[in-house]
Coordinates of C-alpha atoms and ligand atoms in Angstrom, one line a residue:
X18 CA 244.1 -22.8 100.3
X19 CA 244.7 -25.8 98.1
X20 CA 247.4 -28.4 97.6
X21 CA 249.4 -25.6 94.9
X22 CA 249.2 -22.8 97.0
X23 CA 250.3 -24.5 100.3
X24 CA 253.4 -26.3 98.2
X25 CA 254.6 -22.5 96.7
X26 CA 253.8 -20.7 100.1
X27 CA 255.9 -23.7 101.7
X28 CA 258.3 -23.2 98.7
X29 CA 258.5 -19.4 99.2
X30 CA 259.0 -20.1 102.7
X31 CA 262.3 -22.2 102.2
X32 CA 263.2 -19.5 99.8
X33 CA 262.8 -17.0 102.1
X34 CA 265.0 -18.8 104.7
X35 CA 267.4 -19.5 102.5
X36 CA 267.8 -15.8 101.1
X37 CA 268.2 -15.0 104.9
X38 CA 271.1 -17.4 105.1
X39 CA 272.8 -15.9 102.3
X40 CA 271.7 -12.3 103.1
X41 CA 274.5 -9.6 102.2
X42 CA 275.7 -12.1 100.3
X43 CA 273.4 -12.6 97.2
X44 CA 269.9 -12.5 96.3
X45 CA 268.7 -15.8 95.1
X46 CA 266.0 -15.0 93.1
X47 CA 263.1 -17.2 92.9
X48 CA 262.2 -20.8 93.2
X49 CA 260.1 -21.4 90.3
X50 CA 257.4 -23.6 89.5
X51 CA 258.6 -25.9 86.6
X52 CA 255.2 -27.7 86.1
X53 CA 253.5 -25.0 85.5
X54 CA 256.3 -24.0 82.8
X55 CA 255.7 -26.6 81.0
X56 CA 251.7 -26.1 80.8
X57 CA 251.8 -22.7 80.0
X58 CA 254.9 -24.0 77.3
X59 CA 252.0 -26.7 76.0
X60 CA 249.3 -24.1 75.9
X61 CA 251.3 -21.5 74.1
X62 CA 253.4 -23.8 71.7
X63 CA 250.6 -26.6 71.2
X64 CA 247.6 -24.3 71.2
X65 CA 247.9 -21.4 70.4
X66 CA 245.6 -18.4 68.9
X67 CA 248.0 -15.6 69.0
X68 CA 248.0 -15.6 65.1
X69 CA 243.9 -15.8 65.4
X70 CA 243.9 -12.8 67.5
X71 CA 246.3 -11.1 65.3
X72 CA 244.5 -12.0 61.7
X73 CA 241.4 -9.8 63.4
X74 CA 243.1 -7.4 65.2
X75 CA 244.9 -6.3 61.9
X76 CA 243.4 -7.9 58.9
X77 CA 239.8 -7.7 59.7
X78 CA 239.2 -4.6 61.6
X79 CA 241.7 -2.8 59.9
X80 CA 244.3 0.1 60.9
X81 CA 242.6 1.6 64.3
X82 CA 243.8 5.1 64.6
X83 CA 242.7 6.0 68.2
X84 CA 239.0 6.5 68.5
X85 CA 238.0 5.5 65.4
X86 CA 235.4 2.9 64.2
X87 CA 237.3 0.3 63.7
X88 CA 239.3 0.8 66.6
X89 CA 235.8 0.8 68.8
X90 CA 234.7 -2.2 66.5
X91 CA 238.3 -4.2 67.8
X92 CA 237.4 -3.3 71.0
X93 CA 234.4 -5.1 70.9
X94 CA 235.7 -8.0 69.4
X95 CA 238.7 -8.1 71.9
X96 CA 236.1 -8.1 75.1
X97 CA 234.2 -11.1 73.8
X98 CA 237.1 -12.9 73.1
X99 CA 238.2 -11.9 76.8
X100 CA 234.9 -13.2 78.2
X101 CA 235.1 -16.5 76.3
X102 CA 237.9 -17.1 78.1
X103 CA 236.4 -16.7 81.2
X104 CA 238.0 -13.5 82.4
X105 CA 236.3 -11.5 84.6
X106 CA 235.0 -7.7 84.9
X107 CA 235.8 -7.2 81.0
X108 CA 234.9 -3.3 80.1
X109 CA 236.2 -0.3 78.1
X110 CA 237.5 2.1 80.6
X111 CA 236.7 5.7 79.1
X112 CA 239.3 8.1 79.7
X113 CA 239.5 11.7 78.0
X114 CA 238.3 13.8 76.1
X115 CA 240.3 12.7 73.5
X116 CA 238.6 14.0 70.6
X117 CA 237.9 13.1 67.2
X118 CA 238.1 9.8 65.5
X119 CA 239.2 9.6 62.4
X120 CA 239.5 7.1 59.4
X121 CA 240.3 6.7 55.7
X122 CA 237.5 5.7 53.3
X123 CA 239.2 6.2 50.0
X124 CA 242.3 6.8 48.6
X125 CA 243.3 7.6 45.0
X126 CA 246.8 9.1 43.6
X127 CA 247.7 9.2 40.2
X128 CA 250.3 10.8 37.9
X129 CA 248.1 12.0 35.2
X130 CA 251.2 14.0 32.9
X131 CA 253.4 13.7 31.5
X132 CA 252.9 10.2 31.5
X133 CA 250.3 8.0 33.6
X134 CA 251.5 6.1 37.1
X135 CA 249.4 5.3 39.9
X136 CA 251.0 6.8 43.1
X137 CA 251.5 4.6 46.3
X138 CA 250.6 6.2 49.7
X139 CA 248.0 7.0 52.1
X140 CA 246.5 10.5 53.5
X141 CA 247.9 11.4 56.8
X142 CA 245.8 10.8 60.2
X143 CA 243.1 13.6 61.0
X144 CA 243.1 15.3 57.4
X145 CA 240.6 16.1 55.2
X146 CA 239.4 14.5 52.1
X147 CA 239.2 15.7 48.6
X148 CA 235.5 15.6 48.7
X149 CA 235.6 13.9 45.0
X150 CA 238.7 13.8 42.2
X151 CA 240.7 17.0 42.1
X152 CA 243.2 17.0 39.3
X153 CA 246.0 19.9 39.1
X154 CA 249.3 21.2 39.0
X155 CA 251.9 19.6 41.0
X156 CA 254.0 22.6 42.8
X157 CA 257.4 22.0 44.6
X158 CA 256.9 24.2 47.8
X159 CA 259.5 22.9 50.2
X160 CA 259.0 24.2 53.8
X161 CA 261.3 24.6 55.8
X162 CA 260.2 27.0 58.6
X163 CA 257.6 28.9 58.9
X164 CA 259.5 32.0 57.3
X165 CA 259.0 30.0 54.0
X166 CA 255.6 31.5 54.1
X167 CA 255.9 34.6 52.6
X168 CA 257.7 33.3 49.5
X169 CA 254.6 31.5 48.6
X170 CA 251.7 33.9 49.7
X171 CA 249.1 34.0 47.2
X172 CA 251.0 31.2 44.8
X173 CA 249.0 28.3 45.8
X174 CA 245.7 28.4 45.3
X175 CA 244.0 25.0 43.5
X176 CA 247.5 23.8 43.6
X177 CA 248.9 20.0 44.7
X178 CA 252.0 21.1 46.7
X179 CA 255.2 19.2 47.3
X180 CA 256.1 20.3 50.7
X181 CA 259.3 19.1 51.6
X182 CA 262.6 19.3 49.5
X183 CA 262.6 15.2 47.5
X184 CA 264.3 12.9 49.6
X185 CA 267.9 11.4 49.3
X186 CA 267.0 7.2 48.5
X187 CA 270.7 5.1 49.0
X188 CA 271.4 1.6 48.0
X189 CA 270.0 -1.2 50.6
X190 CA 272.8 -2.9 50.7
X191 CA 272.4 -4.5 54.7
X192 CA 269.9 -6.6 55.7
X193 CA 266.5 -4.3 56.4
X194 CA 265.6 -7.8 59.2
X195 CA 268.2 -8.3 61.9
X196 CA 268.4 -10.6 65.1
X197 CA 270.1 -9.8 67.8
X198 CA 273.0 -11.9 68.2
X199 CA 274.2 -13.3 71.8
X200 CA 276.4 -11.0 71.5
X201 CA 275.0 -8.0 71.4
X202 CA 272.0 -9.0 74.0
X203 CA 275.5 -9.4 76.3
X204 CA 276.7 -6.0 75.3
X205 CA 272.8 -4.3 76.2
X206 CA 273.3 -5.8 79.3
X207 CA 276.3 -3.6 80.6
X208 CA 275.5 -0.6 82.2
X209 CA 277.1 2.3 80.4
X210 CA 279.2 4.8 82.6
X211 CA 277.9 6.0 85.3
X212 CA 278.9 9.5 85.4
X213 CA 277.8 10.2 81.7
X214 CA 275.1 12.6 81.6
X215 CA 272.0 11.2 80.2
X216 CA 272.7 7.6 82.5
X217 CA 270.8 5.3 81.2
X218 CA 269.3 3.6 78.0
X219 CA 268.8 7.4 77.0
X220 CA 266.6 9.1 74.4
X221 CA 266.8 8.2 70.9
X222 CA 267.5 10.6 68.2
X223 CA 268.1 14.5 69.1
X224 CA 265.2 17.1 68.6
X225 CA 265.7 19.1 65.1
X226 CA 266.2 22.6 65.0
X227 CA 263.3 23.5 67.2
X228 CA 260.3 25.0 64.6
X229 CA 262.5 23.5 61.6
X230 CA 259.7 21.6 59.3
X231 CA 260.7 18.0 58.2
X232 CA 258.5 14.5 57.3
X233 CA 259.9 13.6 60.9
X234 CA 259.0 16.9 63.1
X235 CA 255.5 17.2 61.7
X236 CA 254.3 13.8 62.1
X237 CA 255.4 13.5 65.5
X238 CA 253.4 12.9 68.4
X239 CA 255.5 15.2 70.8
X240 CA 253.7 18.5 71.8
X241 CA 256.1 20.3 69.3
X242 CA 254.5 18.1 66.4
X243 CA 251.0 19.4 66.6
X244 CA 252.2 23.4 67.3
X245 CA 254.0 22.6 63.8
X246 CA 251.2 21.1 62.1
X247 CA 249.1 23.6 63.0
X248 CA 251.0 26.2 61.7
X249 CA 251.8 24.7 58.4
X250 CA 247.6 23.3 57.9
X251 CA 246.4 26.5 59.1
X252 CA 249.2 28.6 55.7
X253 CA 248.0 26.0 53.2
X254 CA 244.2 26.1 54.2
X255 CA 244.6 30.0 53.5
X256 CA 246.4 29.9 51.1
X257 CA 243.5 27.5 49.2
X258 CA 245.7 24.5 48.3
X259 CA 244.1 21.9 46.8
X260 CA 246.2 18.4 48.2
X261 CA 249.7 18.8 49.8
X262 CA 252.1 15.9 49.6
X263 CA 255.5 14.5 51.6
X264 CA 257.8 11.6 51.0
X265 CA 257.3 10.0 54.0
X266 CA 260.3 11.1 56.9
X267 CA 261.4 6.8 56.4
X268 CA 261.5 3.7 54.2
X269 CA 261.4 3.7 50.5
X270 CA 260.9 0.7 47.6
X271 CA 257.4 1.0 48.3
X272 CA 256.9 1.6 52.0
X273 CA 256.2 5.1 52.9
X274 CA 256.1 5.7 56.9
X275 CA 254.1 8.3 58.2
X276 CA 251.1 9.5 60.6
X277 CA 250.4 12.5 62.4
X278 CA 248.9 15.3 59.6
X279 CA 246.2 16.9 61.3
X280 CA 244.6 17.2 65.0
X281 CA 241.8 15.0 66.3
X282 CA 241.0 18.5 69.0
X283 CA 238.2 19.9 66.9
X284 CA 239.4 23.5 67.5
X285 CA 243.0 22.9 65.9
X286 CA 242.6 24.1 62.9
X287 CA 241.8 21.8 59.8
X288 CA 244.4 21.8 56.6
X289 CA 243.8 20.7 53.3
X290 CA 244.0 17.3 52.2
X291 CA 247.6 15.4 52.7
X292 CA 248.8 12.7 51.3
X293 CA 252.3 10.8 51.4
X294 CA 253.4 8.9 48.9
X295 CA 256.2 6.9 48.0
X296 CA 259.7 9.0 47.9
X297 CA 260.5 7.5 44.3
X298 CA 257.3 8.6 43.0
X299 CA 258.0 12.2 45.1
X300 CA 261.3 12.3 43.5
X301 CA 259.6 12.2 40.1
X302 CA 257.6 14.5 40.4
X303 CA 260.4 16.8 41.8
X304 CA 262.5 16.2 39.4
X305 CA 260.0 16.9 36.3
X306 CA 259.4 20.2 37.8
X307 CA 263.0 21.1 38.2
X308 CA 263.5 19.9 34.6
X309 CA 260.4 22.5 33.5
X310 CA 257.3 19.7 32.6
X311 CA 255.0 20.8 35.5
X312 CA 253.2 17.4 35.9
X313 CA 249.2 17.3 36.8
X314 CA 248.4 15.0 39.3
X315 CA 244.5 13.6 40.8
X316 CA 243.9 12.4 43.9
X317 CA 240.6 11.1 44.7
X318 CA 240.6 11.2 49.0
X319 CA 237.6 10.4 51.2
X320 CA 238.1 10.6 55.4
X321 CA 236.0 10.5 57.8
X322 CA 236.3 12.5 61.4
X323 CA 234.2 10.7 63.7
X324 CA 232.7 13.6 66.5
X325 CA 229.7 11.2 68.2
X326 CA 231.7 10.1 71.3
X327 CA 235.3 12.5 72.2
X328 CA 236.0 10.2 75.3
X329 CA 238.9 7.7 75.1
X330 CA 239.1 3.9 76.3
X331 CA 241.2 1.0 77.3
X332 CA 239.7 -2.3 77.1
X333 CA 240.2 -4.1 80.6
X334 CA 239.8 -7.6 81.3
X335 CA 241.1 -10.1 84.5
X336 CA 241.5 -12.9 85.4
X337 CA 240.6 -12.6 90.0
X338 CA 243.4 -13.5 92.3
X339 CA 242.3 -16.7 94.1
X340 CA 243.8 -15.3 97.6
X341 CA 244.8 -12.0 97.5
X342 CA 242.3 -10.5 95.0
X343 CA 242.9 -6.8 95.8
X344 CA 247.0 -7.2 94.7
X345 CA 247.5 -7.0 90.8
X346 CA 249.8 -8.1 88.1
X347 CA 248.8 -5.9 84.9
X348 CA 249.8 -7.2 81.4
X349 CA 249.6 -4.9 78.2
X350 CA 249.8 -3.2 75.1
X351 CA 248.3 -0.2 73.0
X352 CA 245.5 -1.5 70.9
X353 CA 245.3 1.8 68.5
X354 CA 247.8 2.4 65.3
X355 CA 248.3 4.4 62.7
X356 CA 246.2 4.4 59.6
X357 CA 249.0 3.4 56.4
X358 CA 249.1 -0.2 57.2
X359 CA 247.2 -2.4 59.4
X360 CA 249.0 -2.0 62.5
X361 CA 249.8 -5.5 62.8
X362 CA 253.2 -5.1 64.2
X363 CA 252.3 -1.9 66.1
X364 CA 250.9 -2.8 68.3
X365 CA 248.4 -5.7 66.8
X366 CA 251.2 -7.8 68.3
X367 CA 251.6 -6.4 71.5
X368 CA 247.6 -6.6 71.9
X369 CA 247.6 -10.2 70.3
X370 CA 250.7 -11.5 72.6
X371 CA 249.0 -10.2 75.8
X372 CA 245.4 -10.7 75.2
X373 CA 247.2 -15.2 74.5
X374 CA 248.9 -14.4 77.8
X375 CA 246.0 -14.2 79.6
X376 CA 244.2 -16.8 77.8
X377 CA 246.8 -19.1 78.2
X378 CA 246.4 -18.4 82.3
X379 CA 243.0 -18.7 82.0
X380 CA 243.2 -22.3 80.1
X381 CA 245.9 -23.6 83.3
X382 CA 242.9 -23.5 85.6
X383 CA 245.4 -23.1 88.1
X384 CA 244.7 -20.4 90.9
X385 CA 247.2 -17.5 90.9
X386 CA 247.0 -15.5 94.6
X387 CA 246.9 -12.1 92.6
X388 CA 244.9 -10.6 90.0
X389 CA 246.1 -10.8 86.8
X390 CA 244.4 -8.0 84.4
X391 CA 245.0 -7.4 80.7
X392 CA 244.9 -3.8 79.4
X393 CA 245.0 -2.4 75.8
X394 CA 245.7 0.7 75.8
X395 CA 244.0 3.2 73.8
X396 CA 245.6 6.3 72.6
X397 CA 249.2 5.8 72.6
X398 CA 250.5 6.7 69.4
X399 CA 249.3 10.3 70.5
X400 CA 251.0 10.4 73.2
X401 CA 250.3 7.8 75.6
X402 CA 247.3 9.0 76.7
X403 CA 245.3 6.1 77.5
X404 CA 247.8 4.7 79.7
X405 CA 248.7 7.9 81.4
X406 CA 245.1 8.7 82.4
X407 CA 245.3 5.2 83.9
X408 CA 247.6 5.4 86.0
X409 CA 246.5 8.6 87.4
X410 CA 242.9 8.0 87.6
X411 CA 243.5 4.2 89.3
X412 CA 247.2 4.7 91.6
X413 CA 248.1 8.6 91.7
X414 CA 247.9 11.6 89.8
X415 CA 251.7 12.8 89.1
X416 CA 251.5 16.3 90.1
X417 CA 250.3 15.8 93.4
X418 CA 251.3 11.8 94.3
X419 CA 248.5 11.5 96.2
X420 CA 247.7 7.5 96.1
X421 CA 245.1 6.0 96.1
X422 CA 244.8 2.3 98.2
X423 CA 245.0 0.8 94.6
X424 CA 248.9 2.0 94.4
X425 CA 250.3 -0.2 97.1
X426 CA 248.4 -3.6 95.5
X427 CA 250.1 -2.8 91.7
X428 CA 252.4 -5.3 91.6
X429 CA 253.9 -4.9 88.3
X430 CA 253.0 -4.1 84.9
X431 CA 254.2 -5.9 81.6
X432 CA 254.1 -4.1 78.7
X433 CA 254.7 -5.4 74.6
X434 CA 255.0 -2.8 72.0
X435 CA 258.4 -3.3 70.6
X436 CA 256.9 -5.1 67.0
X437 CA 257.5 -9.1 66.4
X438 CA 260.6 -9.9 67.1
X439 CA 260.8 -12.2 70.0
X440 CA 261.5 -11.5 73.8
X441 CA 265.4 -11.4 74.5
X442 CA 265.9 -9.7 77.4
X443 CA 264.0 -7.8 80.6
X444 CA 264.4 -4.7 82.0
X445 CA 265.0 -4.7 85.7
X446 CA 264.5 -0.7 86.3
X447 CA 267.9 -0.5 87.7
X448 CA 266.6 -2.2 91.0
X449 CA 268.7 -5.5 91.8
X450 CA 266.8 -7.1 93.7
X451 CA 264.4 -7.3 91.1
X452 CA 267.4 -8.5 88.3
X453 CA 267.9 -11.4 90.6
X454 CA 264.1 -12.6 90.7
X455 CA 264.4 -12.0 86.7
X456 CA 267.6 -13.9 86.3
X457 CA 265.4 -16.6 88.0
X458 CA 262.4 -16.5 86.4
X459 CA 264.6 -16.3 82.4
X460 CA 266.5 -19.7 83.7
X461 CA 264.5 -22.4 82.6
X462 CA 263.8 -20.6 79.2
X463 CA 267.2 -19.3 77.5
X464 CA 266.7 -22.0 75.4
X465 CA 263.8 -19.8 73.9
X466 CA 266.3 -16.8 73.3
X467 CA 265.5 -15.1 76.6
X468 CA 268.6 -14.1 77.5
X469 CA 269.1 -11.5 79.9
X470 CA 268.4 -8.4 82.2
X471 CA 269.1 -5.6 81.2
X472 CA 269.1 -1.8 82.9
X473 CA 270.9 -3.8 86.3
X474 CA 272.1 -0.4 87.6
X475 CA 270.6 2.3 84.9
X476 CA 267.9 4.8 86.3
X477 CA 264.4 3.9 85.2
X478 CA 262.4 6.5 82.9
X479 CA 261.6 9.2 85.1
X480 CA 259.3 10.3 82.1
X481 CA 256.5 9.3 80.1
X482 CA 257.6 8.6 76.6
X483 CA 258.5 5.8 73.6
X484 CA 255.8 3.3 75.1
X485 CA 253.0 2.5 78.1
X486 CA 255.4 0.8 80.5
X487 CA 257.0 4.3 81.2
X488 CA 253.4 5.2 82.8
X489 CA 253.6 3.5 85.4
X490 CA 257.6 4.0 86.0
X491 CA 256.4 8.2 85.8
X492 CA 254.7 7.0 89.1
X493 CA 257.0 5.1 90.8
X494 CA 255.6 1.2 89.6
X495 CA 256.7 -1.3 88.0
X496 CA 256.9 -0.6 84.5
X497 CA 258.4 -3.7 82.9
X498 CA 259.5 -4.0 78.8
X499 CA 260.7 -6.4 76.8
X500 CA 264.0 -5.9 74.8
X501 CA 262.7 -7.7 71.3
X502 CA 264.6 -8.7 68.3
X503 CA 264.3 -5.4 65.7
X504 CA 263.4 -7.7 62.9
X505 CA 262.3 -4.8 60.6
X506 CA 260.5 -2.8 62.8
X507 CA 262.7 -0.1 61.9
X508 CA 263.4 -0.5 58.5
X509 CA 259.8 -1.9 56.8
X510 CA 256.5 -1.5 59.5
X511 CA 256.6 1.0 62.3
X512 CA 253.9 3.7 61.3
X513 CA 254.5 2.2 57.7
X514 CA 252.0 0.7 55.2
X515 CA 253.3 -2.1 55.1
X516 CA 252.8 -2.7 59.1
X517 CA 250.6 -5.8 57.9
X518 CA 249.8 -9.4 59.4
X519 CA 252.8 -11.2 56.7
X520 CA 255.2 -9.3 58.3
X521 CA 254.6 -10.7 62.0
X522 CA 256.7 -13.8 62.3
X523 CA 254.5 -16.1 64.3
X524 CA 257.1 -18.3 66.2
X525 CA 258.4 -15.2 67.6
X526 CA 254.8 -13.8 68.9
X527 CA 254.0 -17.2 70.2
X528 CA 257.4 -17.1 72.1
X529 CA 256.8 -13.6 73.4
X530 CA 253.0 -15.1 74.6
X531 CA 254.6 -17.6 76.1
X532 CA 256.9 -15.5 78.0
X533 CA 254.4 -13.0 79.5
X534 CA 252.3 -15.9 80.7
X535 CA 254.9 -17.3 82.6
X536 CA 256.5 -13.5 83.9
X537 CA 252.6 -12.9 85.0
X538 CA 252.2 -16.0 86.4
X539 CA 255.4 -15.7 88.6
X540 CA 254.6 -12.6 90.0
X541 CA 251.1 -13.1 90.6
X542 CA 251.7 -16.8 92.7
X543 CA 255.1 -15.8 94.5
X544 CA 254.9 -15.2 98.0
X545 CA 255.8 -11.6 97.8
X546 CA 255.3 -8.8 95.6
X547 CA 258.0 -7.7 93.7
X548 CA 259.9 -5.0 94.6
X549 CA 259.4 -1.4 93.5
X550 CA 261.5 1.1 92.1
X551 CA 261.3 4.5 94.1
X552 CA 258.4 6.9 94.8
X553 CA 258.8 10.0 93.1
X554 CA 257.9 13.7 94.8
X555 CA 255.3 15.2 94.3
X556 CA 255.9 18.0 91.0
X557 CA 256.4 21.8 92.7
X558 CA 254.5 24.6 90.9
X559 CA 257.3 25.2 88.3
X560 CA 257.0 21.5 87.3
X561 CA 255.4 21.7 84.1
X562 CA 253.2 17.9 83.6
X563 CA 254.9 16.1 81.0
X564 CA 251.7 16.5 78.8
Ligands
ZN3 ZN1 253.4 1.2 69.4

């Protein structure tokens, strides 16, 4: 034991007598280490490389849809970054099967008649390419169900179809970037009403009409989303259409969000080639059909499916506990994204911020009792998959809640997948106990916009969904997230393509960085672990697994 660790465990001791004094009172939180605040502070703020992890994450490797080459090539770039840092045990953890990867090559759109235009978009994830130019007659096919089927039978063939109805564009008249004020951080931290049903933060946004075809309900990652897709690929592959085209189910002006088209499971079956494009440009095309002038179109689209390995991975990296080795502090992200932009602010910041935490440990050269371990997640816009088989394979597999010795030493995991905007608030998982050693830890940086705890009383996620963190809440750990300023997550880059690296706003990541390190830090040098939300039973018989 060195001079550190015998001041905090003589620190943690006081604490510890003091909480006693007080107990039934109040929980005092922590007592926190203020120098090492202000190295991790100098390390983050004065030398940072979140930006340089970013700039290759996103610019040079490229969008890396789960599985595919440049995902596998950011992989490897992320692991030696992670050993010249001196962490420890660095390795892709393969998880799976998956299936295929998949990548764009090429991508041309054009309005040939009745005047020329190039077209903005991008062909959706796992669909096929054109296999050289095809040029032909737009067709407005809108799909609503599957009973839309019969009206087409036998109209499509060599046809570029329009398959959705054109897409209602309104003014922008607010802001599309917003910060949350003080205010509303306060208002996020009240617990809402107890006795509503769905306590909690809740789900966002209802299900649609369930088999109803939108932009939104085919591109989803939800097990709904791929029965959908495949019904729809598997009509317009018989039915021999040439390209088939949506708006986007968001944005406009240029940015065209979308994802999901096809299936990376090789024995889904295979559509023809889709492309979004910009709603403008959708809307023009609609329009000249409805006005009579059937418009011809090209596109010129070249993927590739990539079958040589079907297995999965999460890069791992850690930095060893200097005293209690086996107990572990995880930090985190997903490392895959879709393929319109360059996944810079999902999740090439989430990946960037915790790959600087760690590095930033790393550079303190201070001992930390725990492991602290750094995992980017592959997978996750699918449906969380990397993280899921994670937690099963290393703590305890959901259905039966068997754990493994592993489960007792997680400590708590940290998760950042919420776009740029900076840290703001903390989630305590409903557990008090744990809001108090939060409201310690956020003290000595609300100057940095890190407000507040929020979910004080609310009911953690009792299922997987939205992001990693809920993984490890599925199976009773620590799950932590970070409530981050929207900027324009919403509104310009989540599954857009214009998720690039000049819409990440660099004080913010460096904040976030900043934050993790010192969140990490505390739990993996305190004398305890932190406390944990409750074990869940094991899943009877007619307890479906989430996925
Ligand atoms: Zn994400």
């Amino acid at each position: 034991m060195n001079l550190l660790h015998f001041r905090l465990a003589a620190a943690c001791t006081m604490t510890l007598l003091l909480t006693s004094v007080a107990w039934g009172q109040e929980q005092d939180g922590d007592k926190v280490d203020l120098a090492a605040l202000t190295q991790i502070k100098n390390q983050a703020f004065q030398h940072s490389q979140v930006m340089e992890n970013l700039f290759y994450i996103s610019e040079v490797y490229g969008p890396r849809v789960n599985n595919s080459r440049n995902h596998r090539a950011a992989a490897e770039w992320a692991m030696q970054r992670m050993k010249e840092w001196g962490l420890q045990n660095v390795h892709l953890e393969k998880w799976g099967p998956f299936g295929d990867g998949w990548q764009i090559k090429k991508y041309y759109g054009a309005l040939e008649t009745p005047a020329y235009a190039t077209l903005i978009g991008f062909p959706l994830a796992w669909t096929p390419g054109t296999n050289g130019p095809v040029t032909a007659e737009a067709m407005l096919v809108p799909l609503h169900s599957k009973d839309d089927f019969a009206k087409y039978k036998g109209k499509l063939r060599g046809k570029i179809v329009l398959i959705f109805d054109p897409r209602e564009l309104t003014l922008h008249n607010d802001a599309e970037a917003h910060r949350l004020t003080d205010e509303e951080v306060t208002t996020r931290t009240k617990t809402p009403d107890p006795s509503h049903t769905g306590f909690g933060p809740g789900r966002p946004g209802a299900a649609a009409t369930p088999g109803e075809y939108t932009p939104a309900t085919l591109s989803t990652a939800a097990p709904s989303g791929r029965v959908l897709r495949n019904e729809v690929n598997a009509f317009l592959k018989e039915e021999g259409v040439a390209v088939a085209l949506t708006p986007g189910y968001n944005g406009d002006g240029g940015t065209v969000f979308a994802s999901y088209g096809g299936s990376q499971d090789p024995k889904d079956p295979v559509g023809p080639p889709v492309a979004a494009i910009t709603p403008e440009q959708y809307n023009r095309i609609c329009r000249l059909l409805q006005h009579g002038i059937t418009p011809t179109l090209t596109f010129d689209i070249e993927t590739e499916y990539q079958k040589d390995d079907q297995m999965g991975f999460n890069v791992v990296g850690e930095i060893p506990g200097a005293t209690k080795a086996d107990e572990v502090v995880m930090v985190g992200g997903h490392f895959d994204s879709w393929q319109g932009g360059t996944g810079a602010t999902d999740n090439g910041t989430g990946s960037s911020v915790a790959m600087e935490a760690v590095r930033i440990l790393a550079a303190l050269h201070k001992p930390m009792a725990r492991t602290v371990r750094v995992a980017l997640w592959g997978g996750e816009e699918e449906g969380l998959y990397g993280s899921l088989a994670y937690v099963q394979q290393h703590f305890a597999p959901r259905d039966t809640m068997k754990k493994t010795p592993q489960y007792d030493d997680l400590d708590v995991y940290f998760n950042d997948d919420s776009g740029s905007g900076r840290f703001r608030a903390v989630s305590a998982l409903g557990n008090a106990q744990l809001a108090a050693i939060f409201q310690s830890w956020i003290a000595p940086i609300k100057d940095l916009g890190m407000e507040a705890v929020v979910g004080l009383t609310a009911a953690p996620t009792t299922q997987p969904g939205g992001t990693d963190s809920t993984s490890f809440s599925w199976i009773g750990l620590d799950g932590i997230g970070f409530m981050q300023d929207p900027l324009e997550y919403g509104t310009r880059t989540h599954h857009s393509n214009m998720d690039l690296y000049d819409r990440v706003q660099k004080g913010d990541v460096m904040q976030g960085a900043m934050i993790e390190a010192w969140f990490a830090y505390n739990a993996a040098t305190r004398a305890e672990m932190l406390p944990r939300i409750e074990t869940p039973a094991p899943l009877t018989k007619d307890q479906q697994p989430a996925r």
